[in-house]
CSV table of C-alpha atoms in Angstrom, one decimal:
chain,number,residue,atom,x,y,z
G,20,MET,CA,-0.2,0.2,-0.1
G,21,SER,CA,1.9,3.3,-1.0
G,22,GLU,CA,1.7,5.9,1.9
G,23,GLN,CA,-0.6,8.6,1.1
G,24,ALA,CA,1.3,12.2,-0.1
G,25,THR,CA,0.1,14.6,2.4
G,26,ILE,CA,-0.5,18.1,0.3
G,27,GLN,CA,2.2,20.7,1.5
G,28,LEU,CA,0.1,24.2,0.5
G,29,PRO,CA,2.7,27.0,0.8
G,30,GLU,CA,2.6,29.4,4.1
G,31,ASP,CA,0.4,32.0,3.7
G,32,LYS,CA,0.5,34.8,6.2
G,33,PRO,CA,-2.9,36.2,6.8
G,34,LEU,CA,-3.9,39.8,6.3
G,35,GLU,CA,-2.9,42.0,9.0
G,36,LEU,CA,-4.2,45.7,9.3
G,37,ALA,CA,-3.8,47.9,12.1
G,38,GLY,CA,-3.3,45.3,14.9
G,39,ARG,CA,-6.5,42.8,13.0
G,40,VAL,CA,-6.3,39.3,11.1
G,41,TYR,CA,-8.4,39.2,8.0
G,42,GLN,CA,-9.0,35.3,6.5
G,43,SER,CA,-10.4,37.3,3.6
G,44,ARG,CA,-8.2,39.0,1.2
G,45,LEU,CA,-11.4,40.9,-1.2
G,46,LEU,CA,-12.8,44.2,0.3
G,47,VAL,CA,-15.7,45.3,-1.4
G,48,GLY,CA,-17.9,48.8,-1.7
G,49,THR,CA,-21.8,49.1,-1.3
G,50,GLY,CA,-22.8,51.9,-3.4
G,51,LYS,CA,-24.6,51.4,-7.0
G,52,TYR,CA,-26.7,48.2,-5.8
G,53,ARG,CA,-30.4,48.1,-6.6
G,54,ASP,CA,-31.7,47.5,-3.2
G,55,LEU,CA,-29.9,47.3,0.3
G,56,MET,CA,-30.5,43.6,0.5
G,57,GLU,CA,-29.0,43.0,-2.5
G,58,THR,CA,-25.8,44.5,-1.1
G,59,GLY,CA,-26.0,42.5,1.6
G,60,HIS,CA,-26.7,39.5,-0.1
G,61,ALA,CA,-23.9,40.3,-2.4
G,62,ILE,CA,-21.5,41.1,0.6
G,63,GLU,CA,-22.3,38.2,2.5
G,64,ALA,CA,-21.4,35.9,-1.2
G,65,SER,CA,-18.0,37.8,-1.2
G,66,GLY,CA,-16.8,36.4,1.9
G,67,ALA,CA,-15.7,40.3,2.3
G,68,GLU,CA,-15.3,40.8,6.1
G,69,ILE,CA,-13.7,44.9,5.0
G,70,VAL,CA,-16.6,46.8,3.7
G,71,THR,CA,-16.1,50.6,2.7
G,72,VAL,CA,-18.9,53.1,2.8
G,73,ALA,CA,-19.4,56.5,2.1
G,74,VAL,CA,-20.3,59.2,4.8
G,75,ARG,CA,-23.1,61.8,2.7
G,76,ARG,CA,-25.9,64.4,4.3
G,77,THR,CA,-28.6,62.8,6.2
G,78,ASN,CA,-32.1,64.1,3.8
G,79,LEU,CA,-34.3,66.5,5.5
G,80,GLY,CA,-37.5,64.8,5.4
G,81,GLN,CA,-36.1,61.4,4.4
G,82,ASN,CA,-38.5,58.6,6.0
G,83,PRO,CA,-36.8,58.0,9.6
G,84,ASP,CA,-37.8,54.5,9.6
G,85,GLU,CA,-35.9,53.8,6.5
G,86,PRO,CA,-33.6,50.9,7.3
G,87,ASN,CA,-30.0,52.4,7.5
G,88,LEU,CA,-26.8,50.8,5.7
G,89,LEU,CA,-24.9,50.3,8.8
G,90,ASP,CA,-28.0,47.9,10.0
G,91,VAL,CA,-27.7,45.7,7.3
G,92,ILE,CA,-23.7,45.9,7.2
G,93,SER,CA,-23.4,46.2,10.9
G,94,PRO,CA,-20.2,46.7,12.6
G,95,ASP,CA,-20.8,43.7,14.8
G,96,THR,CA,-19.9,42.0,11.8
G,97,TYR,CA,-18.3,43.9,9.4
G,98,THR,CA,-15.0,46.0,9.6
G,99,ILE,CA,-16.6,49.2,8.2
G,100,LEU,CA,-14.2,51.1,6.3
G,101,PRO,CA,-16.0,54.7,5.9
G,102,ASN,CA,-14.2,56.5,2.0
G,103,THR,CA,-13.4,59.9,1.3
G,104,ALA,CA,-14.9,59.5,-2.4
G,105,GLY,CA,-16.5,61.9,-3.3
G,106,CYS,CA,-13.8,64.9,-1.9
G,107,TYR,CA,-11.5,66.6,-4.2
G,108,THR,CA,-9.7,68.4,-1.9
G,109,ALA,CA,-7.5,67.5,1.2
G,110,LYS,CA,-9.8,70.0,3.7
G,111,ASP,CA,-13.1,68.1,2.5
G,112,ALA,CA,-11.0,64.4,3.1
G,113,VAL,CA,-10.3,65.5,6.7
G,114,ARG,CA,-13.1,66.5,7.7
G,115,THR,CA,-14.5,63.5,5.9
G,116,CYS,CA,-12.6,61.2,7.8
G,117,LYS,CA,-13.4,63.3,11.2
G,118,LEU,CA,-17.6,62.7,10.5
G,119,ALA,CA,-16.5,59.2,10.1
G,120,ARG,CA,-14.8,58.7,13.4
G,121,GLU,CA,-17.4,60.3,15.1
G,122,LEU,CA,-20.3,58.2,13.3
G,123,LEU,CA,-19.1,54.6,14.1
G,124,ASP,CA,-17.6,55.6,18.1
G,125,GLY,CA,-13.9,56.3,17.6
G,126,HIS,CA,-13.0,53.7,14.1
G,127,ASP,CA,-10.1,55.4,13.2
G,128,LEU,CA,-9.2,53.1,10.4
G,129,VAL,CA,-10.3,55.5,7.0
G,130,LYS,CA,-9.8,54.2,2.8
G,131,LEU,CA,-8.6,58.2,1.4
G,132,GLU,CA,-9.2,59.0,-1.4
G,133,VAL,CA,-9.0,63.1,-3.1
G,134,LEU,CA,-10.6,62.9,-6.5
G,135,GLY,CA,-8.8,65.0,-9.4
G,136,GLU,CA,-11.8,65.5,-11.6
G,137,GLU,CA,-14.9,64.0,-12.4
G,138,LYS,CA,-13.7,62.6,-16.1
G,139,THR,CA,-10.9,60.2,-14.6
G,140,LEU,CA,-11.5,60.1,-11.3
G,141,TYR,CA,-8.1,60.3,-10.8
G,142,PRO,CA,-6.7,60.2,-7.5
G,143,ASN,CA,-5.1,64.2,-7.2
G,144,MET,CA,-1.9,62.7,-5.6
G,145,THR,CA,-0.8,66.6,-4.3
G,146,GLU,CA,-4.2,66.6,-2.2
G,147,THR,CA,-3.8,63.6,-1.3
G,148,LEU,CA,-0.4,63.5,0.5
G,149,VAL,CA,-1.6,66.4,2.3
G,150,ALA,CA,-4.4,64.8,3.7
G,151,ALA,CA,-2.9,61.9,4.5
G,152,GLU,CA,0.1,63.8,6.9
G,153,GLU,CA,-3.1,65.4,8.4
G,154,LEU,CA,-4.8,62.4,9.4
G,155,ILE,CA,-2.0,60.9,10.1
G,156,LYS,CA,-1.1,62.9,12.6
G,157,ASP,CA,-4.6,63.0,14.3
G,158,GLY,CA,-4.7,58.8,14.8
G,159,PHE,CA,-5.8,58.1,11.8
G,160,LYS,CA,-5.8,54.4,10.2
G,161,VAL,CA,-4.9,55.7,7.0
G,162,MET,CA,-5.4,53.2,4.1
G,163,VAL,CA,-4.6,55.6,1.0
G,164,TYR,CA,-6.5,55.5,-2.4
G,165,CYS,CA,-3.4,56.5,-4.9
G,166,SER,CA,-1.6,56.6,-8.7
G,167,ASP,CA,0.2,53.3,-9.6
G,168,ASP,CA,3.3,55.7,-9.5
G,169,PRO,CA,6.1,53.3,-6.9
G,170,LEU,CA,7.7,56.4,-5.4
G,171,LEU,CA,4.2,57.9,-3.9
G,172,ALA,CA,3.2,54.7,-2.8
G,173,LYS,CA,6.7,54.2,-1.2
G,174,ARG,CA,6.7,58.4,-0.1
G,175,LEU,CA,3.2,57.4,1.6
G,176,GLU,CA,4.1,54.4,3.2
G,177,ASP,CA,7.2,56.4,4.7
G,178,MET,CA,4.4,58.7,6.2
G,179,GLY,CA,3.0,56.2,8.0
G,180,CYS,CA,-0.4,54.6,5.7
G,181,ILE,CA,-0.8,52.1,6.6
G,182,ALA,CA,-2.2,50.4,3.2
G,183,ILE,CA,-1.4,51.1,-0.1
G,184,MET,CA,-4.1,50.7,-3.0
G,185,PRO,CA,-2.7,51.9,-5.9
G,186,LEU,CA,-6.0,52.0,-8.6
G,187,GLY,CA,-5.5,49.4,-11.6
G,188,ALA,CA,-7.6,51.2,-14.0
G,189,PRO,CA,-10.4,54.6,-13.3
G,190,ILE,CA,-13.3,53.5,-10.5
G,191,GLY,CA,-15.9,52.3,-12.5
G,192,SER,CA,-14.2,51.9,-15.6
G,193,GLY,CA,-13.7,47.8,-15.3
G,194,LEU,CA,-11.2,47.8,-17.9
G,195,GLY,CA,-8.6,45.8,-15.2
G,196,ILE,CA,-5.1,46.1,-14.4
G,197,GLN,CA,-3.5,48.8,-17.2
G,198,ASN,CA,-0.2,48.8,-15.9
G,199,ARG,CA,0.5,45.6,-14.4
G,200,TYR,CA,4.6,46.7,-14.0
G,201,ASN,CA,4.3,49.0,-12.1
G,202,ILE,CA,2.0,47.3,-9.2
G,203,ARG,CA,4.4,44.7,-9.5
G,204,LEU,CA,7.2,47.6,-9.0
G,205,ILE,CA,4.8,48.7,-5.7
G,206,VAL,CA,4.1,45.1,-4.2
G,207,GLU,CA,8.3,44.7,-4.3
G,208,ASN,CA,8.9,47.9,-2.9
G,209,ALA,CA,6.4,47.7,0.2
G,210,ARG,CA,6.3,46.7,3.3
G,211,VAL,CA,2.3,47.0,4.4
G,212,PRO,CA,0.1,45.8,2.4
G,213,VAL,CA,-0.7,46.3,-1.5
G,214,LEU,CA,-4.7,46.6,-2.5
G,215,VAL,CA,-5.3,46.8,-5.7
G,216,ASP,CA,-8.4,49.7,-5.6
G,217,ALA,CA,-10.6,50.5,-8.9
G,218,GLY,CA,-10.7,49.1,-12.1
G,219,VAL,CA,-11.1,45.3,-11.8
G,220,GLY,CA,-14.0,44.0,-14.0
G,221,THR,CA,-14.4,40.6,-13.7
G,222,ALA,CA,-12.7,38.2,-11.9
G,223,SER,CA,-9.7,36.7,-13.8
G,224,ASP,CA,-8.7,41.4,-13.2
G,225,ALA,CA,-8.9,40.1,-9.3
G,226,THR,CA,-6.4,37.0,-10.2
G,227,LEU,CA,-4.3,38.9,-12.2
G,228,ALA,CA,-4.3,41.6,-8.8
G,229,MET,CA,-3.4,38.9,-6.3
G,230,GLU,CA,-0.8,36.3,-8.7
G,231,LEU,CA,1.3,40.4,-9.2
G,232,GLY,CA,1.6,39.6,-5.0
G,233,CYS,CA,-0.7,42.0,-4.5
G,234,ASP,CA,-2.2,41.3,-0.4
G,235,GLY,CA,-5.5,42.1,-1.5
G,236,VAL,CA,-8.2,43.6,-3.6
G,237,LEU,CA,-11.0,46.6,-3.7
G,238,MET,CA,-14.0,46.9,-5.8
G,239,ASN,CA,-17.3,47.8,-6.2
G,240,THR,CA,-19.0,48.4,-9.3
G,241,ALA,CA,-17.5,44.4,-10.7
G,242,ILE,CA,-19.9,42.9,-8.4
G,243,ALA,CA,-22.3,45.8,-8.5
G,244,GLN,CA,-23.1,46.1,-12.1
G,245,ALA,CA,-23.1,42.9,-13.0
G,246,ARG,CA,-25.9,40.8,-14.5
G,247,ASP,CA,-26.0,38.7,-11.3
G,248,PRO,CA,-24.5,40.9,-8.8
G,249,ILE,CA,-24.8,37.8,-5.8
G,250,LYS,CA,-23.0,35.0,-8.0
G,251,MET,CA,-20.3,37.7,-9.1
G,252,ALA,CA,-19.4,38.3,-6.1
G,253,HIS,CA,-18.9,34.6,-5.4
G,254,ALA,CA,-16.8,34.3,-8.5
G,255,MET,CA,-14.5,37.9,-6.7
G,256,ARG,CA,-14.6,35.3,-3.9
G,257,LEU,CA,-12.6,32.5,-5.8
G,258,GLY,CA,-10.7,34.6,-8.1
G,259,VAL,CA,-9.2,36.1,-5.1
G,260,GLU,CA,-8.4,33.0,-3.5
G,261,ALA,CA,-7.1,31.4,-6.9
G,262,GLY,CA,-4.7,34.5,-7.5
G,263,ARG,CA,-3.5,34.2,-4.1
G,264,GLU,CA,-2.5,30.3,-4.3
G,265,ALA,CA,-1.3,30.7,-7.5
G,266,TYR,CA,1.3,33.7,-6.3
G,267,LEU,CA,2.2,31.7,-3.7
G,268,ALA,CA,2.7,28.9,-5.4
G,269,GLY,CA,5.0,30.6,-7.6
G,270,ARG,CA,4.1,29.8,-11.5
G,271,MET,CA,6.5,28.5,-14.2
G,272,PRO,CA,8.4,30.5,-16.3
G,273,LYS,CA,7.3,31.7,-19.8
G,274,LYS,CA,8.3,30.2,-22.6
G,275,LEU,CA,9.3,31.2,-26.5
G,276,TYR,CA,8.5,27.5,-27.8
G,277,ALA,CA,6.8,24.3,-26.3
G,278,SER,CA,8.2,21.5,-24.3
G,279,ALA,CA,6.3,18.2,-24.3
G,280,SER,CA,4.5,17.3,-21.2
G,281,SER,CA,4.3,13.8,-22.2
G,282,PRO,CA,7.7,11.4,-22.2
G,283,ILE,CA,9.8,11.0,-25.4
G,284,ASP,CA,11.2,7.8,-24.4
G,285,GLY,CA,9.0,4.5,-24.6
G,286,THR,CA,7.0,5.6,-27.5
G,287,PHE,CA,6.5,2.3,-29.9
G,288,PHE,CA,6.1,4.4,-33.2
X,29,MET,CA,-33.8,81.7,15.2
X,30,GLN,CA,-32.6,80.4,12.2
X,31,VAL,CA,-29.7,77.6,11.3
X,32,GLN,CA,-28.7,76.2,8.2
X,33,VAL,CA,-29.2,72.5,8.3
X,34,ASN,CA,-27.5,69.9,5.3
X,35,GLY,CA,-27.4,73.0,3.6
X,36,ASP,CA,-31.6,74.3,4.4
X,37,GLY,CA,-32.7,77.1,7.1
X,38,VAL,CA,-34.8,75.3,9.5
X,39,GLU,CA,-36.6,77.2,12.1
X,40,LEU,CA,-35.8,76.6,15.6
X,41,PRO,CA,-36.9,78.3,19.2
X,42,ALA,CA,-34.0,80.5,20.7
X,43,GLN,CA,-32.0,77.8,23.3
X,44,ALA,CA,-32.4,74.7,20.8
X,45,THR,CA,-29.8,72.2,21.7
X,46,LEU,CA,-28.5,69.8,18.9
X,47,ALA,CA,-30.8,66.9,20.7
X,48,ASP,CA,-33.2,69.5,19.9
X,49,LEU,CA,-32.8,69.6,16.0
X,50,ILE,CA,-32.4,65.9,15.5
X,51,GLU,CA,-35.8,65.5,17.7
X,52,HIS,CA,-37.3,67.6,15.4
X,53,MET,CA,-35.8,66.0,12.1
X,54,ALA,CA,-36.9,62.5,13.5
X,55,LEU,CA,-33.8,61.5,13.7
X,56,THR,CA,-33.3,60.8,17.3
X,57,GLY,CA,-31.3,57.4,18.1
X,58,LYS,CA,-30.4,57.0,14.8
X,59,ARG,CA,-26.6,56.7,13.8
X,60,LEU,CA,-25.4,59.9,12.8
X,61,ALA,CA,-22.2,62.5,13.2
X,62,VAL,CA,-23.3,66.0,13.3
X,63,GLU,CA,-20.5,69.0,12.9
X,64,VAL,CA,-21.3,72.3,13.7
X,65,ASN,CA,-19.5,75.5,11.9
X,66,GLU,CA,-16.9,72.7,10.8
X,67,ASP,CA,-16.1,71.2,14.1
X,68,ILE,CA,-17.9,67.9,15.0
X,69,VAL,CA,-19.5,68.1,18.0
X,70,PRO,CA,-19.9,64.6,20.3
X,71,ARG,CA,-22.6,62.6,20.6
X,72,SER,CA,-22.3,63.0,24.4
X,73,GLN,CA,-22.8,66.6,24.2
X,74,HIS,CA,-25.3,67.0,22.3
X,75,PRO,CA,-28.2,67.6,24.8
X,76,ASP,CA,-25.9,70.3,25.9
X,77,PHE,CA,-25.1,72.1,23.1
X,78,ARG,CA,-26.9,75.3,21.8
X,79,LEU,CA,-27.1,76.3,19.0
X,80,ASN,CA,-27.1,79.7,18.0
X,81,ASP,CA,-28.9,81.5,14.9
X,82,GLY,CA,-26.6,81.3,11.9
X,83,ASP,CA,-24.7,78.3,13.0
X,84,ARG,CA,-24.3,76.0,9.9
X,85,VAL,CA,-24.7,72.1,10.4
X,86,GLU,CA,-24.2,68.9,9.0
X,87,VAL,CA,-26.0,65.7,9.8
X,88,VAL,CA,-24.2,62.9,8.5
X,89,HIS,CA,-25.0,58.4,8.1
X,90,ALA,CA,-23.5,56.2,6.1
X,91,ILE,CA,-24.9,55.5,2.6
X,92,GLY,CA,-23.6,53.1,0.0
X,93,GLY,CA,-19.8,53.8,-2.0
X,94,GLY,CA,-17.1,52.0,-2.4
């Protein structure tokens, strides 16, 4: 009887952010869903443990009995990551983070994003640097949405950002990772987690991000705007897991010519 | 007196507190955050925080976003 070979999976360090360990490397947004029920189901299917939310004015005259996002996505179950989406200046981003901290009873993990223009929603990096500095000084744990410039990524890390989140492509574009070499350079230089934030369109894009060695992926539109968001949320979960394992497994080298998979010895023809 | 709440004028009795305003908006007990003239007013201070004519108040909550 032959001994059962034990399958040794490569060792992986779990994702750690602000002193907390996460099993899931998929972070998801809560925008663009049909309703709160679909939001809740999609997030459950994604397996995400960190969920990003926006901070906005409470409408006067809004039905006060309407369910609140945080009733569906409970801070007791999920790590809520408030974002500064929609901010075009450091000042607005800092104000938003302070309001979010009050809203979430002192929870100080934030996703900083300062946008540059409406057409591309490309990050305004000069304002992002100003905001990051002020927020870190004020005790916030800053996960920063940024351009895929390896030098700026390093600078944000050196300032004390706890995670670097370069875009793969413009927010909501679904174009996939456009400059994988830059993402790879950022990953190689970083000692804090690197997550691709924005640009993912489908599961293979998430897989690619993970194969490049990213610590995680953050997405919203790719799930929310899929024909079946709940199915896509699950596909993204699998895509992220597959990409992570492929990265840890170490892919074979690429070659220009073929290399036969069956032995040449022992042929009978 | 009149205060600006999320950009709209709201009439309140003189001496009204932030807690009064939140009650007026039927939002008592909801998870929200409040800024007066761009400074955060912590929840614990809402009952004692007196509003003044012309104050700019922002009342915010979490909504879906990415």
